[in-house]
Amino acid sequence: MTEASGTPRQLLPLYAAGFVTAFGAHSIAASLGAYTHGRHASLLALGLLLAVYDGAEVILKPVFGSLADRVGPRPVLLGGLLAFAVASAAFVLSGNPAAVGFARLGQGAAAAAFSPAAGALVARLSPKTGHGRAFGGYGAWKGLGYALGPLLGGVLITVGGFTLLFATLAGLALAVALWAAAVVPSVPPLPRARQTVLDLARRLSHPAFLRPTAALAGATAALAVGVGFLPILGATTGLAPVVTGAAVSLLAACGAVVQPWTGRARDAGRIRDGAGMATGLGLAAAGMALAAFVPGVGGLLGAAVLIGVGTGIVSPLGFAHLAGTTPAERLGQTLGSAEVGRELGDAGGPLLVGAIATAATLGTGMLGLAALLLVLGAVVAAATTPDAQGGPSRLSPK
């Protein structure tokens, strides 16, 4: 599968790239509500500002993933990080607060380039027997970005407004780009068989792609709902903002801590991909149910732990499985397409819970997502092919 073996020193800049996209997305998104309120903008404007980053990623990640396969992932990684720095710096230089939407669009397009390229490099610079640990580390750094983004973003905005936040993001992306250029080795593109649209559709409809991608989408949906709706549930039972904020931080911390452990356990043969992903989805579903049925601080913190641990189990298993069943010459395209599934889960989970909550109650909405997660887990667990359990079968290009 892999023709290179990277050292931890060479993988660290790739982990840092994952931190950049997570920190960049959440540090800005968490403060956009106050930004639009201060400018007397509508909720529609807020929704557009929130969606433009993810929208760019959904559209462009498969495109840039395919480009990484064609020219090699390292140039796409470096180009994306530099573009992220330029988009962030452009907002600072413009001096126009209304340009935040254009800046987020540029950041999202840049993240769509370096995110799948980083994932492809993690896979190609790691031995197949070490994919779990490598993707566990990558996911942990992204989880750290999700956790620190709202907190540090709020501090930076308090001190120097959005100008300081975007300047920090520009400097961070530039620093990671220079770090990666210095230590990440060049991984040349591999020869590829000609691929038609039908070949691509067949490969992306293969169970070895659909099952882990569906699991990743479900886990991301649970994470988004946990971050967005657990504070609301806590507030309805009279809990203080510091408690609900602590629950969200606990959720993110659990996810970040459990991912490297899960990856190491997978590589050691203690966790199989299908069973592990199903278990993670089941834990996240249990967290949703606990939040719905048990009011107060106990239910809230217990739900945060279950959701964080559950989603943290799914992520490294899903990506390691995809990396292990995909030909190296198609890694960028496959991982970019799988990232689209995660983005759809990120948007679809809150939409599902919000729609059910509007018609019934928020607790009912959480139970609705829990039921969906259990169904996804059952589909993954019921798979009998070697692909579902991390076997040798691969997503051939034809």
CSV table of C-alpha atoms in Angstrom, one decimal:
chain,number,residue,atom,x,y,z
A,1,MET,CA,0.0,0.0,0.0
A,2,THR,CA,2.6,2.5,1.0
A,3,GLU,CA,6.0,3.0,-0.6
A,4,ALA,CA,7.3,5.4,2.1
A,5,SER,CA,7.7,5.3,5.8
A,6,GLY,CA,7.6,8.7,7.6
A,7,THR,CA,8.9,9.5,11.0
A,8,PRO,CA,6.9,11.2,13.7
A,9,ARG,CA,8.8,14.4,13.0
A,10,GLN,CA,7.5,14.3,9.4
A,11,LEU,CA,3.9,13.5,10.4
A,12,LEU,CA,3.6,16.3,13.0
A,13,PRO,CA,3.2,19.2,10.4
A,14,LEU,CA,0.4,17.1,8.8
A,15,TYR,CA,-1.3,16.9,12.2
A,16,ALA,CA,-0.8,20.7,12.6
A,17,ALA,CA,-2.5,21.2,9.2
A,18,GLY,CA,-5.5,19.4,10.6
A,19,PHE,CA,-5.4,21.7,13.6
A,20,VAL,CA,-5.4,24.7,11.3
A,21,THR,CA,-8.6,23.8,9.5
A,22,ALA,CA,-10.4,22.9,12.7
A,23,PHE,CA,-9.2,25.9,14.7
A,24,GLY,CA,-9.9,28.2,11.7
A,25,ALA,CA,-13.4,27.0,11.2
A,26,HIS,CA,-14.5,27.0,14.8
A,27,SER,CA,-12.7,30.1,16.1
A,28,ILE,CA,-14.6,32.3,13.6
A,29,ALA,CA,-17.9,30.4,13.6
A,30,ALA,CA,-18.3,30.6,17.4
A,31,SER,CA,-18.1,34.4,17.2
A,32,LEU,CA,-20.2,35.1,14.1
A,33,GLY,CA,-23.4,35.4,16.1
A,34,ALA,CA,-22.0,38.4,18.1
A,35,TYR,CA,-20.5,39.8,14.8
A,36,THR,CA,-23.8,39.8,13.0
A,37,HIS,CA,-25.8,41.0,16.0
A,38,GLY,CA,-23.4,44.0,16.3
A,39,ARG,CA,-23.9,44.8,12.7
A,40,HIS,CA,-27.7,44.3,12.9
A,41,ALA,CA,-27.6,41.6,10.3
A,42,SER,CA,-30.3,39.1,9.8
A,43,LEU,CA,-30.3,35.4,10.8
A,44,LEU,CA,-30.1,34.6,7.1
A,45,ALA,CA,-26.9,36.5,6.9
A,46,LEU,CA,-25.5,34.6,9.9
A,47,GLY,CA,-26.5,31.3,8.2
A,48,LEU,CA,-24.8,32.2,5.0
A,49,LEU,CA,-21.6,33.2,6.9
A,50,LEU,CA,-21.7,29.9,8.7
A,51,ALA,CA,-22.4,27.9,5.6
A,52,VAL,CA,-19.9,29.4,3.2
A,53,TYR,CA,-16.8,27.7,4.7
A,54,ASP,CA,-18.4,24.2,4.7
A,55,GLY,CA,-20.0,24.8,1.4
A,56,ALA,CA,-16.6,25.5,-0.3
A,57,GLU,CA,-15.2,22.3,1.3
A,58,VAL,CA,-18.1,20.1,0.2
A,59,ILE,CA,-17.7,21.2,-3.4
A,60,LEU,CA,-14.0,21.4,-3.7
A,61,LYS,CA,-12.5,18.6,-1.5
A,62,PRO,CA,-13.0,15.8,-4.1
A,63,VAL,CA,-11.6,18.1,-6.8
A,64,PHE,CA,-8.4,18.9,-4.8
A,65,GLY,CA,-8.2,15.3,-3.6
A,66,SER,CA,-8.1,14.2,-7.3
A,67,LEU,CA,-5.5,16.9,-8.0
A,68,ALA,CA,-3.3,15.6,-5.1
A,69,ASP,CA,-3.4,12.1,-6.8
A,70,ARG,CA,-2.4,13.7,-10.1
A,71,VAL,CA,0.5,16.0,-9.0
A,72,GLY,CA,1.3,14.6,-5.6
A,73,PRO,CA,-0.2,15.5,-2.3
A,74,ARG,CA,2.7,17.7,-1.0
A,75,PRO,CA,2.3,20.6,-3.5
A,76,VAL,CA,-1.5,20.6,-2.8
A,77,LEU,CA,-0.8,20.7,0.9
A,78,LEU,CA,1.6,23.6,0.7
A,79,GLY,CA,-0.5,25.5,-1.8
A,80,GLY,CA,-3.6,25.1,0.3
A,81,LEU,CA,-1.9,26.3,3.5
A,82,LEU,CA,-0.4,29.3,1.7
A,83,ALA,CA,-3.8,30.1,0.2
A,84,PHE,CA,-5.4,29.9,3.7
A,85,ALA,CA,-2.8,32.4,4.9
A,86,VAL,CA,-3.4,34.7,2.0
A,87,ALA,CA,-7.2,34.6,2.5
A,88,SER,CA,-6.8,35.4,6.2
A,89,ALA,CA,-4.3,38.2,5.5
A,90,ALA,CA,-6.5,39.7,2.8
A,91,PHE,CA,-9.2,40.3,5.4
A,92,VAL,CA,-6.7,42.1,7.7
A,93,LEU,CA,-5.3,44.2,4.9
A,94,SER,CA,-8.7,45.1,3.5
A,95,GLY,CA,-9.7,46.9,6.7
A,96,ASN,CA,-13.3,46.1,5.9
A,97,PRO,CA,-15.3,44.1,8.5
A,98,ALA,CA,-17.9,43.3,5.9
A,99,ALA,CA,-15.4,41.2,4.0
A,100,VAL,CA,-15.5,38.4,6.5
A,101,GLY,CA,-17.8,36.3,4.2
A,102,PHE,CA,-15.3,36.5,1.3
A,103,ALA,CA,-12.4,35.7,3.7
A,104,ARG,CA,-14.3,32.6,5.0
A,105,LEU,CA,-15.0,31.5,1.4
A,106,GLY,CA,-11.3,31.7,0.6
A,107,GLN,CA,-10.4,29.9,3.8
A,108,GLY,CA,-12.9,27.1,3.1
A,109,ALA,CA,-11.6,26.7,-0.5
A,110,ALA,CA,-8.0,26.5,0.8
A,111,ALA,CA,-8.9,24.0,3.5
A,112,ALA,CA,-10.6,21.9,0.8
A,113,ALA,CA,-7.1,21.7,-0.7
A,114,PHE,CA,-4.8,20.9,2.2
A,115,SER,CA,-7.2,18.8,4.2
A,116,PRO,CA,-7.4,15.8,1.9
A,117,ALA,CA,-3.8,16.2,0.9
A,118,ALA,CA,-2.7,16.0,4.5
A,119,GLY,CA,-4.8,12.8,4.9
A,120,ALA,CA,-3.3,11.3,1.8
A,121,LEU,CA,0.2,12.1,3.1
A,122,VAL,CA,-0.6,10.6,6.6
A,123,ALA,CA,-1.6,7.4,4.8
A,124,ARG,CA,1.3,7.2,2.4
A,125,LEU,CA,4.0,8.1,5.0
A,126,SER,CA,2.7,5.5,7.4
A,127,PRO,CA,2.9,1.7,7.1
A,128,LYS,CA,-0.4,0.0,6.7
A,129,THR,CA,0.0,-1.6,10.1
A,130,GLY,CA,0.3,1.9,11.6
A,131,HIS,CA,-2.6,3.6,9.9
A,132,GLY,CA,-4.8,3.5,13.0
A,133,ARG,CA,-2.2,5.3,15.2
A,134,ALA,CA,-1.4,7.8,12.4
A,135,PHE,CA,-5.0,8.8,11.9
A,136,GLY,CA,-5.6,8.7,15.6
A,137,GLY,CA,-3.0,11.4,16.0
A,138,TYR,CA,-4.3,13.4,13.1
A,139,GLY,CA,-7.8,13.3,14.5
A,140,ALA,CA,-6.6,14.2,18.0
A,141,TRP,CA,-5.0,17.4,16.7
A,142,LYS,CA,-8.2,18.3,14.8
A,143,GLY,CA,-10.1,17.6,18.0
A,144,LEU,CA,-7.8,20.0,19.8
A,145,GLY,CA,-8.5,22.6,17.2
A,146,TYR,CA,-12.3,22.2,17.6
A,147,ALA,CA,-11.9,22.4,21.4
A,148,LEU,CA,-9.6,25.5,21.5
A,149,GLY,CA,-11.1,27.3,18.6
A,150,PRO,CA,-14.1,28.9,20.3
A,151,LEU,CA,-12.1,29.7,23.5
A,152,LEU,CA,-9.0,31.2,21.9
A,153,GLY,CA,-11.0,32.8,19.1
A,154,GLY,CA,-13.1,34.6,21.7
A,155,VAL,CA,-10.0,35.8,23.6
A,156,LEU,CA,-8.4,37.1,20.4
A,157,ILE,CA,-11.5,38.9,19.3
A,158,THR,CA,-11.9,40.4,22.8
A,159,VAL,CA,-8.4,41.8,22.6
A,160,GLY,CA,-8.1,42.9,19.0
A,161,GLY,CA,-11.4,42.1,17.2
A,162,PHE,CA,-11.7,40.0,14.0
A,163,THR,CA,-8.5,41.7,12.7
A,164,LEU,CA,-6.4,40.0,15.3
A,165,LEU,CA,-8.1,36.7,14.9
A,166,PHE,CA,-7.5,36.6,11.1
A,167,ALA,CA,-4.0,37.9,11.5
A,168,THR,CA,-3.3,35.0,13.9
A,169,LEU,CA,-4.8,32.5,11.5
A,170,ALA,CA,-2.7,33.9,8.7
A,171,GLY,CA,0.5,33.6,10.8
A,172,LEU,CA,-0.5,30.1,11.9
A,173,ALA,CA,-1.1,28.8,8.4
A,174,LEU,CA,2.1,30.3,7.1
A,175,ALA,CA,4.1,28.8,10.0
A,176,VAL,CA,2.7,25.3,9.3
A,177,ALA,CA,3.3,25.7,5.6
A,178,LEU,CA,7.0,26.5,6.2
A,179,TRP,CA,7.2,23.7,8.7
A,180,ALA,CA,5.8,21.2,6.3
A,181,ALA,CA,8.0,22.5,3.5
A,182,ALA,CA,11.0,21.9,5.7
A,183,VAL,CA,10.3,18.4,7.0
A,184,VAL,CA,7.6,16.6,5.0
A,185,PRO,CA,9.2,14.6,2.2
A,186,SER,CA,8.1,14.7,-1.4
A,187,VAL,CA,5.7,11.8,-2.2
A,188,PRO,CA,5.5,11.5,-6.0
A,189,PRO,CA,2.2,10.7,-7.8
A,190,LEU,CA,1.7,7.1,-8.6
A,191,PRO,CA,0.8,5.7,-12.0
A,192,ARG,CA,-2.9,5.5,-12.4
A,193,ALA,CA,-5.2,3.5,-14.7
A,194,ARG,CA,-7.5,5.6,-16.8
A,195,GLN,CA,-10.8,6.2,-14.8
A,196,THR,CA,-14.2,6.9,-16.3
A,197,VAL,CA,-17.1,8.5,-14.5
A,198,LEU,CA,-18.6,5.0,-14.3
A,199,ASP,CA,-15.5,3.7,-12.7
A,200,LEU,CA,-15.5,6.5,-10.1
A,201,ALA,CA,-19.2,5.9,-9.3
A,202,ARG,CA,-18.6,2.2,-8.9
A,203,ARG,CA,-15.7,2.8,-6.6
A,204,LEU,CA,-17.6,5.3,-4.4
A,205,SER,CA,-20.6,3.1,-4.2
A,206,HIS,CA,-18.6,0.1,-3.0
A,207,PRO,CA,-19.4,-1.0,0.5
A,208,ALA,CA,-15.8,-0.6,1.5
A,209,PHE,CA,-16.2,3.1,0.9
A,210,LEU,CA,-19.9,3.6,1.8
A,211,ARG,CA,-19.8,2.0,5.3
A,212,PRO,CA,-16.9,3.9,6.8
A,213,THR,CA,-18.0,7.1,5.2
A,214,ALA,CA,-21.5,6.7,6.6
A,215,ALA,CA,-20.0,6.0,10.0
A,216,LEU,CA,-17.9,9.1,9.7
A,217,ALA,CA,-20.9,11.1,8.7
A,218,GLY,CA,-22.9,9.8,11.6
A,219,ALA,CA,-20.1,10.5,14.1
A,220,THR,CA,-19.7,14.0,12.8
A,221,ALA,CA,-23.4,14.6,13.0
A,222,ALA,CA,-23.4,13.5,16.7
A,223,LEU,CA,-20.4,15.8,17.4
A,224,ALA,CA,-22.1,18.8,15.8
A,225,VAL,CA,-25.3,18.1,17.7
A,226,GLY,CA,-23.5,17.6,20.9
A,227,VAL,CA,-21.6,20.9,20.6
A,228,GLY,CA,-24.6,22.8,19.4
A,229,PHE,CA,-27.5,21.4,21.4
A,230,LEU,CA,-26.1,20.2,24.7
A,231,PRO,CA,-25.7,23.8,26.0
A,232,ILE,CA,-29.4,24.4,25.0
A,233,LEU,CA,-30.5,21.4,26.9
A,234,GLY,CA,-28.5,22.4,29.9
A,235,ALA,CA,-29.9,26.0,29.8
A,236,THR,CA,-33.5,24.7,29.8
A,237,THR,CA,-32.8,22.9,33.1
A,238,GLY,CA,-31.3,26.0,34.7
A,239,LEU,CA,-27.6,25.2,34.4
A,240,ALA,CA,-25.2,28.1,34.2
A,241,PRO,CA,-23.3,28.9,31.0
A,242,VAL,CA,-20.0,27.9,32.7
A,243,VAL,CA,-21.4,24.4,33.2
A,244,THR,CA,-22.7,24.0,29.7
A,245,GLY,CA,-19.5,25.3,28.3
A,246,ALA,CA,-17.6,22.8,30.4
A,247,ALA,CA,-19.7,20.0,29.0
A,248,VAL,CA,-18.8,21.0,25.4
A,249,SER,CA,-15.1,21.2,26.4
A,250,LEU,CA,-15.4,17.8,28.1
A,251,LEU,CA,-16.9,16.3,24.9
A,252,ALA,CA,-14.1,17.7,22.7
A,253,ALA,CA,-11.4,16.6,25.2
A,254,CYS,CA,-12.8,13.0,25.3
A,255,GLY,CA,-12.8,12.8,21.6
A,256,ALA,CA,-9.2,14.1,21.3
A,257,VAL,CA,-7.9,11.7,24.0
A,258,VAL,CA,-9.6,8.5,22.8
A,259,GLN,CA,-8.5,8.8,19.1
A,260,PRO,CA,-4.8,7.9,19.6
A,261,TRP,CA,-5.7,5.1,21.9
A,262,THR,CA,-8.2,3.7,19.4
A,263,GLY,CA,-5.7,3.9,16.6
A,264,ARG,CA,-3.0,2.0,18.6
A,265,ALA,CA,-5.6,-0.6,19.6
A,266,ARG,CA,-6.6,-1.1,16.0
A,267,ASP,CA,-3.0,-1.5,14.9
A,268,ALA,CA,-2.4,-4.1,17.6
A,269,GLY,CA,-5.4,-6.1,16.4
A,270,ARG,CA,-7.5,-5.4,19.5
A,271,ILE,CA,-10.2,-3.5,17.6
A,272,ARG,CA,-11.7,-4.5,14.3
A,273,ASP,CA,-12.9,-1.7,12.0
A,274,GLY,CA,-16.6,-2.7,11.6
A,275,ALA,CA,-17.2,-3.7,15.2
A,276,GLY,CA,-15.3,-0.7,16.5
A,277,MET,CA,-17.2,1.8,14.3
A,278,ALA,CA,-20.5,0.3,15.3
A,279,THR,CA,-19.5,0.5,19.0
A,280,GLY,CA,-18.6,4.1,18.6
A,281,LEU,CA,-21.9,5.0,17.0
A,282,GLY,CA,-23.7,3.1,19.7
A,283,LEU,CA,-21.9,5.1,22.4
A,284,ALA,CA,-22.8,8.3,20.7
A,285,ALA,CA,-26.4,7.2,20.5
A,286,ALA,CA,-26.4,6.4,24.2
A,287,GLY,CA,-25.1,9.9,24.9
A,288,MET,CA,-28.0,11.4,22.9
A,289,ALA,CA,-30.5,9.3,24.8
A,290,LEU,CA,-28.9,10.1,28.2
A,291,ALA,CA,-29.2,13.8,27.4
A,292,ALA,CA,-32.8,13.4,26.4
A,293,PHE,CA,-33.9,11.4,29.5
A,294,VAL,CA,-31.6,12.6,32.3
A,295,PRO,CA,-31.9,16.3,33.1
A,296,GLY,CA,-29.4,18.2,35.1
A,297,VAL,CA,-25.6,18.3,35.3
A,298,GLY,CA,-25.2,14.5,35.6
A,299,GLY,CA,-27.0,13.8,32.4
A,300,LEU,CA,-25.3,16.6,30.5
A,301,LEU,CA,-21.8,15.6,31.5
A,302,GLY,CA,-22.5,11.9,31.0
A,303,ALA,CA,-23.8,12.6,27.5
A,304,ALA,CA,-20.7,14.7,26.7
A,305,VAL,CA,-18.4,11.8,27.7
A,306,LEU,CA,-20.4,9.2,25.7
A,307,ILE,CA,-20.6,11.4,22.6
A,308,GLY,CA,-17.0,12.4,22.8
A,309,VAL,CA,-15.7,8.8,23.3
A,310,GLY,CA,-18.1,7.4,20.7
A,311,THR,CA,-17.2,9.9,18.0
A,312,GLY,CA,-13.5,9.6,18.9
A,313,ILE,CA,-13.6,5.9,18.3
A,314,VAL,CA,-15.2,6.1,14.9
A,315,SER,CA,-12.9,8.7,13.3
A,316,PRO,CA,-9.5,6.9,13.2
A,317,LEU,CA,-11.1,3.6,12.4
A,318,GLY,CA,-13.1,5.1,9.5
A,319,PHE,CA,-10.1,6.9,7.9
A,320,ALA,CA,-7.7,4.0,8.6
A,321,HIS,CA,-10.1,1.6,6.9
A,322,LEU,CA,-10.5,3.9,3.9
A,323,ALA,CA,-6.7,4.3,3.6
A,324,GLY,CA,-6.2,0.5,3.9
A,325,THR,CA,-8.7,-0.4,1.2
A,326,THR,CA,-7.9,2.3,-1.3
A,327,PRO,CA,-5.1,2.1,-3.9
A,328,ALA,CA,-2.4,4.6,-3.1
A,329,GLU,CA,-2.8,6.3,-6.4
A,330,ARG,CA,-6.5,7.2,-5.5
A,331,LEU,CA,-6.0,8.1,-1.9
A,332,GLY,CA,-6.6,11.9,-2.3
A,333,GLN,CA,-9.8,11.4,-4.3
A,334,THR,CA,-11.2,8.8,-1.9
A,335,LEU,CA,-10.3,10.7,1.3
A,336,GLY,CA,-11.6,14.0,-0.2
A,337,SER,CA,-14.9,12.3,-1.1
A,338,ALA,CA,-15.1,10.8,2.4
A,339,GLU,CA,-14.6,14.3,3.9
A,340,VAL,CA,-17.7,15.4,1.9
A,341,GLY,CA,-19.6,12.7,3.9
A,342,ARG,CA,-18.4,14.2,7.1
A,343,GLU,CA,-19.3,17.7,6.0
A,344,LEU,CA,-22.8,16.5,5.2
A,345,GLY,CA,-23.1,14.9,8.6
A,346,ASP,CA,-21.9,18.1,10.2
A,347,ALA,CA,-24.7,20.0,8.5
A,348,GLY,CA,-27.4,17.3,8.4
A,349,GLY,CA,-27.2,16.3,12.1
A,350,PRO,CA,-28.2,19.7,13.5
A,351,LEU,CA,-30.8,20.1,10.8
A,352,LEU,CA,-32.4,16.8,11.6
A,353,VAL,CA,-32.5,17.5,15.4
A,354,GLY,CA,-33.7,21.0,14.8
A,355,ALA,CA,-36.5,19.9,12.5
A,356,ILE,CA,-37.7,17.3,14.9
A,357,ALA,CA,-37.4,19.7,17.9
A,358,THR,CA,-39.5,22.2,16.1
A,359,ALA,CA,-42.3,19.7,15.6
A,360,ALA,CA,-41.9,18.1,19.0
A,361,THR,CA,-39.2,18.7,21.7
A,362,LEU,CA,-35.5,18.9,21.7
A,363,GLY,CA,-35.2,15.7,23.6
A,364,THR,CA,-37.3,14.0,20.9
A,365,GLY,CA,-34.9,15.4,18.3
A,366,MET,CA,-31.9,13.9,20.2
A,367,LEU,CA,-33.6,10.6,20.3
A,368,GLY,CA,-34.3,10.8,16.5
A,369,LEU,CA,-30.6,11.2,15.8
A,370,ALA,CA,-29.8,8.4,18.3
A,371,ALA,CA,-32.1,6.0,16.4
A,372,LEU,CA,-30.3,7.0,13.1
A,373,LEU,CA,-26.9,6.3,14.7
A,374,LEU,CA,-28.1,2.9,15.9
A,375,VAL,CA,-29.3,2.0,12.4
A,376,LEU,CA,-25.9,3.1,10.9
A,377,GLY,CA,-24.1,1.1,13.5
A,378,ALA,CA,-26.2,-2.0,12.7
A,379,VAL,CA,-25.4,-1.7,9.0
A,380,VAL,CA,-21.7,-1.5,9.7
A,381,ALA,CA,-21.7,-4.3,12.3
A,382,ALA,CA,-23.8,-6.6,10.1
A,383,ALA,CA,-21.3,-6.4,7.2
A,384,THR,CA,-19.7,-9.8,6.5
A,385,THR,CA,-17.3,-8.9,3.8
A,386,PRO,CA,-13.5,-8.6,4.6
A,387,ASP,CA,-13.8,-4.9,3.7
A,388,ALA,CA,-16.0,-4.2,6.8
A,389,GLN,CA,-13.5,-5.7,9.2
A,390,GLY,CA,-10.3,-4.2,7.9
A,391,GLY,CA,-9.4,-7.2,5.6
A,392,PRO,CA,-7.3,-7.1,2.5
A,393,SER,CA,-10.0,-6.2,0.0
A,394,ARG,CA,-9.4,-2.9,-1.8
A,395,LEU,CA,-11.3,-0.3,-3.6
A,396,SER,CA,-9.9,-1.0,-7.0
A,397,PRO,CA,-10.2,1.8,-9.6
A,398,LYS,CA,-12.4,-0.4,-11.7
